[in-house]
XYZ file of C-alpha atoms in Angstrom:
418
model
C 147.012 139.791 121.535
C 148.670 141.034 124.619
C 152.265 140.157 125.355
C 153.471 137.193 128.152
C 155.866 139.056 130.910
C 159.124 138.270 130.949
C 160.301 134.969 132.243
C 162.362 135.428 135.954
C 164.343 132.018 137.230
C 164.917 132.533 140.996
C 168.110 131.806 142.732
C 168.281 128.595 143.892
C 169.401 127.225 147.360
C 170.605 123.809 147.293
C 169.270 122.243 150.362
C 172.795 121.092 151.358
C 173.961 124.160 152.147
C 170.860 125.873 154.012
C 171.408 122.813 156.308
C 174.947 123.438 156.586
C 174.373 127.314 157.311
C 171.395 126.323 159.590
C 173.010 123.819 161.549
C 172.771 123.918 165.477
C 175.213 120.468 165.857
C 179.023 120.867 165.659
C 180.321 120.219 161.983
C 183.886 120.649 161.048
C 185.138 123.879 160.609
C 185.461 125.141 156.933
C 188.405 125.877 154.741
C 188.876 129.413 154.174
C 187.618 128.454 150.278
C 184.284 127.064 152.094
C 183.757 129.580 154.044
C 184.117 132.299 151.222
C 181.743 130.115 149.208
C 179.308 129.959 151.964
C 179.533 134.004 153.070
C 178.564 134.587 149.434
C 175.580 132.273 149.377
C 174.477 134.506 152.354
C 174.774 137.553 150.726
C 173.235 135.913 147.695
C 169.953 134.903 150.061
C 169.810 138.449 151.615
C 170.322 139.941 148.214
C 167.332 137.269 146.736
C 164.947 138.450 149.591
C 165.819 142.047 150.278
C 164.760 145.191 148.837
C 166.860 144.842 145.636
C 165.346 141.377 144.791
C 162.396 139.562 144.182
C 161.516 138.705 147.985
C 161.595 135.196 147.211
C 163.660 132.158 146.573
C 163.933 128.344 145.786
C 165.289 125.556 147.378
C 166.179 122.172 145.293
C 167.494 118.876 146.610
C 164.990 118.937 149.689
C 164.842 114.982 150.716
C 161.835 113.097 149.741
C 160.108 115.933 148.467
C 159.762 113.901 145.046
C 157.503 111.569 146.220
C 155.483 113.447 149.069
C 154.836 116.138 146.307
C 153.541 113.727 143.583
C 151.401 112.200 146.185
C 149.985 114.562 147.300
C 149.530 117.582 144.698
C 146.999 115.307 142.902
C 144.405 114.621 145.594
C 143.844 118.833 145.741
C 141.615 118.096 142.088
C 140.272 114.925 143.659
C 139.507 116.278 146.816
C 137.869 119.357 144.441
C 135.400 117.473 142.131
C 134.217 114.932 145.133
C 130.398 115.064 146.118
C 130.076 117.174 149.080
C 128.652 114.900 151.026
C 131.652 112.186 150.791
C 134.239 115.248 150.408
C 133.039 116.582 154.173
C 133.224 113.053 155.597
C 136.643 112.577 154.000
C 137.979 115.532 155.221
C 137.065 115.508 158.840
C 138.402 111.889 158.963
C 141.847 113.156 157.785
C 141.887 116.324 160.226
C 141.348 118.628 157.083
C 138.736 121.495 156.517
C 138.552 124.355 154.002
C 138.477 127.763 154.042
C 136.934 128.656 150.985
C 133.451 128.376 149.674
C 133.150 124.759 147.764
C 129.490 125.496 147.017
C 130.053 127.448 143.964
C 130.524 125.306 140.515
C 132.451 128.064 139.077
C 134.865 128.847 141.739
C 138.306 129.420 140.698
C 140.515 127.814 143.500
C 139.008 125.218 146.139
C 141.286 124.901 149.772
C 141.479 122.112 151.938
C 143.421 123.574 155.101
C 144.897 122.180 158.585
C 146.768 123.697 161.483
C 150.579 122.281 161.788
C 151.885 122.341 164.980
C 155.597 122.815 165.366
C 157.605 120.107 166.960
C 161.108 121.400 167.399
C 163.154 118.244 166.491
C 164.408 118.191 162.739
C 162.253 115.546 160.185
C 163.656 116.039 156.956
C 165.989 113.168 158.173
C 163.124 111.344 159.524
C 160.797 111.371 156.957
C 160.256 107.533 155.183
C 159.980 107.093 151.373
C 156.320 105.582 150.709
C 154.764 103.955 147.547
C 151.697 105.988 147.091
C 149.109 104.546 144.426
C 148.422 107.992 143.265
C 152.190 108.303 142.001
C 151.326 106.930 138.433
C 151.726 108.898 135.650
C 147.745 108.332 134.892
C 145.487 108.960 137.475
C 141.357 107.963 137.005
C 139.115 109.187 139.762
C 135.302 109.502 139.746
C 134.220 113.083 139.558
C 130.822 113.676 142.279
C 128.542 111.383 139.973
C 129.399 108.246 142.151
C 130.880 106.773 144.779
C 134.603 107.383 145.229
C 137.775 105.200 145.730
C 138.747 105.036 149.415
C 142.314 103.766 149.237
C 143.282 106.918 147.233
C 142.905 109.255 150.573
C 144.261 106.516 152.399
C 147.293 108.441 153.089
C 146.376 111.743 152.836
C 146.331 113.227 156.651
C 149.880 111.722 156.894
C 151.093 113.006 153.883
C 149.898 116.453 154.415
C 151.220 116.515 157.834
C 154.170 115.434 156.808
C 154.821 117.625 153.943
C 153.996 120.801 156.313
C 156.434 119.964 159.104
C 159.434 119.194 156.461
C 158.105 122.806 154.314
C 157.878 124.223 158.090
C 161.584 123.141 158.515
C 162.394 124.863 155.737
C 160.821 128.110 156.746
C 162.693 127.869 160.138
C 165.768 126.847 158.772
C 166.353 130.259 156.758
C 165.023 132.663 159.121
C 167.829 131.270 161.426
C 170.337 132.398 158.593
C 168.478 135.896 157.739
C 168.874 136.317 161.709
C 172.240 135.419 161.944
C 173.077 138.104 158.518
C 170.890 140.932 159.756
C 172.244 139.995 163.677
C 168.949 140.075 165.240
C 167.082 136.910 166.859
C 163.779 137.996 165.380
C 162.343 136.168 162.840
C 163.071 132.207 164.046
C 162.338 133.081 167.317
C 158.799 134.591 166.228
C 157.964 131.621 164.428
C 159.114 129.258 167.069
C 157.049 130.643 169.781
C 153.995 130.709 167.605
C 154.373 127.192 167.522
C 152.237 126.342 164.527
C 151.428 127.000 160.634
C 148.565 126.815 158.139
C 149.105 124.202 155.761
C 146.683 124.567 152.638
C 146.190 122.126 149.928
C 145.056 124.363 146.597
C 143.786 123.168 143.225
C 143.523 125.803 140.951
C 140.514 124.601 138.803
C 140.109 124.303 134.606
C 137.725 125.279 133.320
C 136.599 121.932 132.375
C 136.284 120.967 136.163
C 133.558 124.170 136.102
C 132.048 121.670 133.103
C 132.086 119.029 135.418
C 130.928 120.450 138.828
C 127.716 122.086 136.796
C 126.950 118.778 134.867
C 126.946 116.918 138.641
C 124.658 119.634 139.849
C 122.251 119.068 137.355
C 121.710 115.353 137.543
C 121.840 115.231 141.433
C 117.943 113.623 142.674
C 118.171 112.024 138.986
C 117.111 108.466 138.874
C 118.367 107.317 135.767
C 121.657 109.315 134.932
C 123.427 108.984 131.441
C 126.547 107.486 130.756
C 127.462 109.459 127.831
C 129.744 112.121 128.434
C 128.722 115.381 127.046
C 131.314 117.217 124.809
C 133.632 118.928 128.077
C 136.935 117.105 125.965
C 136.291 119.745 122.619
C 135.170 122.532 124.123
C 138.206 122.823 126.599
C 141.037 121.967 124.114
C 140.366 125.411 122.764
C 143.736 128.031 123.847
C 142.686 131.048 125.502
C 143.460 134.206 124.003
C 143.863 136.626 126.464
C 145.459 136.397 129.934
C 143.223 136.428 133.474
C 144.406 135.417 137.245
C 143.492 132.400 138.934
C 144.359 134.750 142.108
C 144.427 138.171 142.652
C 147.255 140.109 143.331
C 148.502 140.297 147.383
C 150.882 140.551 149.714
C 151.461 137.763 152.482
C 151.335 139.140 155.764
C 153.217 136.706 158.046
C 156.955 135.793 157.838
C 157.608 133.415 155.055
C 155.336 131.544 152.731
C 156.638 128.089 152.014
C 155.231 126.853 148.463
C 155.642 123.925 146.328
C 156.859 123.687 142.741
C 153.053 123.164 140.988
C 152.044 120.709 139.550
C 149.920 121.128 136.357
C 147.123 118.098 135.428
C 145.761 117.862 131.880
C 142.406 116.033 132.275
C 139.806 114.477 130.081
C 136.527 112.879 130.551
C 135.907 109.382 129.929
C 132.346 107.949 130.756
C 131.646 108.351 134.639
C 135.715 109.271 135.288
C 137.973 112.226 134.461
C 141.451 110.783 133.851
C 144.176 112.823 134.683
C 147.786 113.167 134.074
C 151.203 115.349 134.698
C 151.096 118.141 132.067
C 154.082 120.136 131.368
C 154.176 123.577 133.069
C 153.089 126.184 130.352
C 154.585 128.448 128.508
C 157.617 126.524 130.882
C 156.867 128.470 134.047
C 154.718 128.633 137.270
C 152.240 130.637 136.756
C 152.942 132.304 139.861
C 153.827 136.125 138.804
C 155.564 139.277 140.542
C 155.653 142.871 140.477
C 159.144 143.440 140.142
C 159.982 146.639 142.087
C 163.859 147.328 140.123
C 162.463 147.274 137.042
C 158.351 147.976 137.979
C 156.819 145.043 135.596
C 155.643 142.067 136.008
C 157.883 139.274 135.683
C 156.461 135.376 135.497
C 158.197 133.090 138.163
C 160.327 129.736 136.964
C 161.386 127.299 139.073
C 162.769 123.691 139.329
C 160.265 121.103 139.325
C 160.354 119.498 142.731
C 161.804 122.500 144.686
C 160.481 124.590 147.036
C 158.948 128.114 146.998
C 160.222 130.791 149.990
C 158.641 133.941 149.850
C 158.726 137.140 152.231
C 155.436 138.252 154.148
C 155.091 141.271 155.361
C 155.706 140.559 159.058
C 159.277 139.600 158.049
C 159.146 143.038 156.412
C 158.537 144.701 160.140
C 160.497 142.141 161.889
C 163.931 142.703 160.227
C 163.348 146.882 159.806
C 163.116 146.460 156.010
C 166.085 144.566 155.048
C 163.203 141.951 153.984
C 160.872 142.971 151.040
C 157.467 141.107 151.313
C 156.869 140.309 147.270
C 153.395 141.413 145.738
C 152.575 138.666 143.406
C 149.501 136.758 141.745
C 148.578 133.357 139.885
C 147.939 133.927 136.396
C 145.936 131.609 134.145
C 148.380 133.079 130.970
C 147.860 133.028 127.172
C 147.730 129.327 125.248
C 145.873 127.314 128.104
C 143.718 125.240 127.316
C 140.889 124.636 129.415
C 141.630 121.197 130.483
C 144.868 121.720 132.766
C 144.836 123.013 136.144
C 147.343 123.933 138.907
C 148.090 121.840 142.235
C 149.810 123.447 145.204
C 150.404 122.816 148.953
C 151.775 125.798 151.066
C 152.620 126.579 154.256
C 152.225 130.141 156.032
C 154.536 130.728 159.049
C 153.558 133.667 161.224
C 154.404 135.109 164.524
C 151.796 134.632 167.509
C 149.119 136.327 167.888
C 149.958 138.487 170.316
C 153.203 139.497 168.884
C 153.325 143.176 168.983
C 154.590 144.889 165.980
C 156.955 148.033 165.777
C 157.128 149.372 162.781
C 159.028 153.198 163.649
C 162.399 153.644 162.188
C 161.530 152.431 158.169
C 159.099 153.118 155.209
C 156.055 151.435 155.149
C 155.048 152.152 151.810
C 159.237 152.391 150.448
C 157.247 152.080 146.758
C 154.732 154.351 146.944
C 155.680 156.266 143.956
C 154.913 153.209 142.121
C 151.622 153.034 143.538
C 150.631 156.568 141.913
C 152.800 156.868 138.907
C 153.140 153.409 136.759
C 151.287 151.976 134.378
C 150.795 149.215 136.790
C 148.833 151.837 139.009
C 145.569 149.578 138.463
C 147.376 146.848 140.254
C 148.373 149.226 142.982
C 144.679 149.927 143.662
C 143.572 146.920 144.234
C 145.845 146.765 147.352
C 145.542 148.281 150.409
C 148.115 149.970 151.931
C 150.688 148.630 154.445
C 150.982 152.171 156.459
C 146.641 151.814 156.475
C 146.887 148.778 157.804
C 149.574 148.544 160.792
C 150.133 151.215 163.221
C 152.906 150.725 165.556
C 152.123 148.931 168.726
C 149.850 146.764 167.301
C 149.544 142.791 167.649
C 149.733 140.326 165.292
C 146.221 139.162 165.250
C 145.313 143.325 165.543
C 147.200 143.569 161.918
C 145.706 140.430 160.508
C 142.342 141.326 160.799
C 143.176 144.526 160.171
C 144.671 143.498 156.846
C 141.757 140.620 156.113
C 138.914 143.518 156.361
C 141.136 145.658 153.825
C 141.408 142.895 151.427
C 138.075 141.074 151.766
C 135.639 142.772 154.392
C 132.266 143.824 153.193
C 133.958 147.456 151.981
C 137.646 145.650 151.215
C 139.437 146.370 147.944
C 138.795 143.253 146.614
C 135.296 142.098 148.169
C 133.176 140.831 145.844
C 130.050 142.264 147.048
């Protein structure tokens, strides 16, 4: 049986004090002791997202990101399992679309996506508590054999949107303090003028919602369906054995990538419903994983349960001259799960404009190349393209994304599945 990576707990930002080393309004000036404290917590933050670290933080403490999380984490599997037909009429009422094929039954990950625009003014003080029904600790939804509940999506458009502009807040919020460490005005200001972000709402499907997607399929046209549930319940309490990835590995190529803490749902099917509820996070972390570059393994990422996820792109990684590390990482389905629980997310990308033009003279763009052709990991390495293949100086934004999408995912990408 192979053997879980080592467990990595990130170093957490308590939200009071990115505001208080964010903060454009006039606030008292600090005691030397303070200001020590909060000198450190910027080195700590460069140190957490620099070459020497893991490129990636948390933040804990956020306001109201309890309740916007619970309610809306759980509507990613809803959204998931829904009959197309209702699912596309649900979604363009709500602003929402997806940019991943929802055809397939055994699809790992479905994506509901929208664009957030950027408003300026601050809404993490804004931002009112709501009672969602979706908040209790049992959730039962229909599945794609029936009609669905209407007052469960009630609030979705406003809770995504809402979500994204606090998450986008976030983002903003600590490129103003990486600028004002490094002394450059780069990455805020990139991200302001873009003026916008991809939110994406991600259920990373069980394999008993494969069960259920190919069990719909076959009794669609069916006059007279059955009732009984076929045996999905005991064939996915079985643990796997081995360990596979609900994503492939990748590197981010904007600025920051915002992420929620995951949720994890343990499901099982009664009748014409699956009933859902909050699982415990397995083996007690993420299932988001890195490839540490100090000590060139892969470490598995823990976090707080209602904190926030910041994580270095690669644009950050031109932007600041390399004193940001973008972090290679992947979503593992690891060893013990059983075949019932799945993984919720919402994140936010924050990237320059498109017609920011990139200079990339003066650093390494490949500083860990001799990873790339020397580690055991070297089959991880292989599957991703380049950097220095990918940007040349000079070019645009948009110029490197597409760039970097053909790489990945174009009919002769790495990782094409042609």
């Amino acid at each position: 049986m192979e053997a879980e990576p080592e467990v990595m707990e990130l170093y957490d930002l308590p939200f009071s004090d990115l505001l208080r080393l964010s903060s454009d309004s006039a606030l008292p000036s600090p005691t030397n002791g303070d200001q020590s404290r909060l000198e450190c917590i910027s080195a700590s933050i460069m140190e957490a997202l620099g070459p020497s670290g893991p490129g990636l933080l948390s933040i804990s403490g956020v306001p109201f990101a309890s309740s916007l999380r619970r309610s809306l984490l759980p509507l990613a599997l809803h959204l998931s399992l829904l009959n197309p037909k209702d699912r596309a009429s649900l979604l363009k009422r709500h602003g929402l679309g997806s940019d991943v094929p929802l055809k397939k039954p055994d699809r790992s990950v479905s994506s509901f996506a929208s664009l957030l625009k950027y408003q300026g003014e601050s809404v993490l003080d804004q931002v009112q508590d709501i009672d969602f029904t979706s908040n209790s600790e049992e959730i039962a939804h229909n599945f794609g054999l029936s009609e669905h509940n209407d007052s469960e999506f009630d609030h979705l458009g406003d809770t995504f949107e809402k979500l994204g502009r606090c998450m986008m807040e976030l983002g903003v919020r600590l490129a103003r303090v990486c600028d004002n460490v490094m002394r450059i005005t780069e990455l805020e200001k990139s991200i302001i003028h873009s003026g916008s972000a991809k939110g994406r709402l991600i259920h990373y499907h069980s394999m008993l919602d494969g069960l259920i997607l190919k069990e719909a399929i076959k009794r669609v046209g069916l006059k007279n369906r059955s009732k009984k549930s076929p045996a999905f319940n005991e064939i996915c309490k079985e643990k796997s054995t081995v360990a596979d990835l609900w994503q492939q590995w990748h590197y981010d190529y904007g600025i920051f990538t915002v992420l929620t803490s995951p949720l994890f749902l343990s499901s099982t099917v009664e009748g014409e419903h699956l009933v859902s509820k909050e699982s415990p996070p397995p083996m007690g972390h993420s299932c988001l994983q890195l490839f540490d570059n100090r000590k060139k393994r892969i470490v598995l990422v823990k976090c707080q349960p209602d904190s926030f996820i910041i994580q270095v792109g690669e644009a950050a990684d031109v932007l600041s001259g390399g004193k940001l590390r973008s972090t290679l990482h992947a979503v593992c389905k690891p060893m013990g799960l059983t075949g019932d629980v799945s993984r919720e997310t919402f994140v936010v990308f924050l990237q320059p404009s498109w017609d920011k033009v990139l200079h990339c003279h003066g650093f390494s763009l490949d500083p860990d190349e001799e990873v790339r052709s020397g580690d055991e990991l070297a089959d991880i390495h292989s599957k991703i393209p380049p950097l220095s293949a990918r940007l040349r100086d000079g070019m645009t934004f948009a110029e490197f994304s597409r760039e970097t999408t053909k790489q990945y995912y174009g009919g002769s990408g790495i990782q094409s599945k042609r």
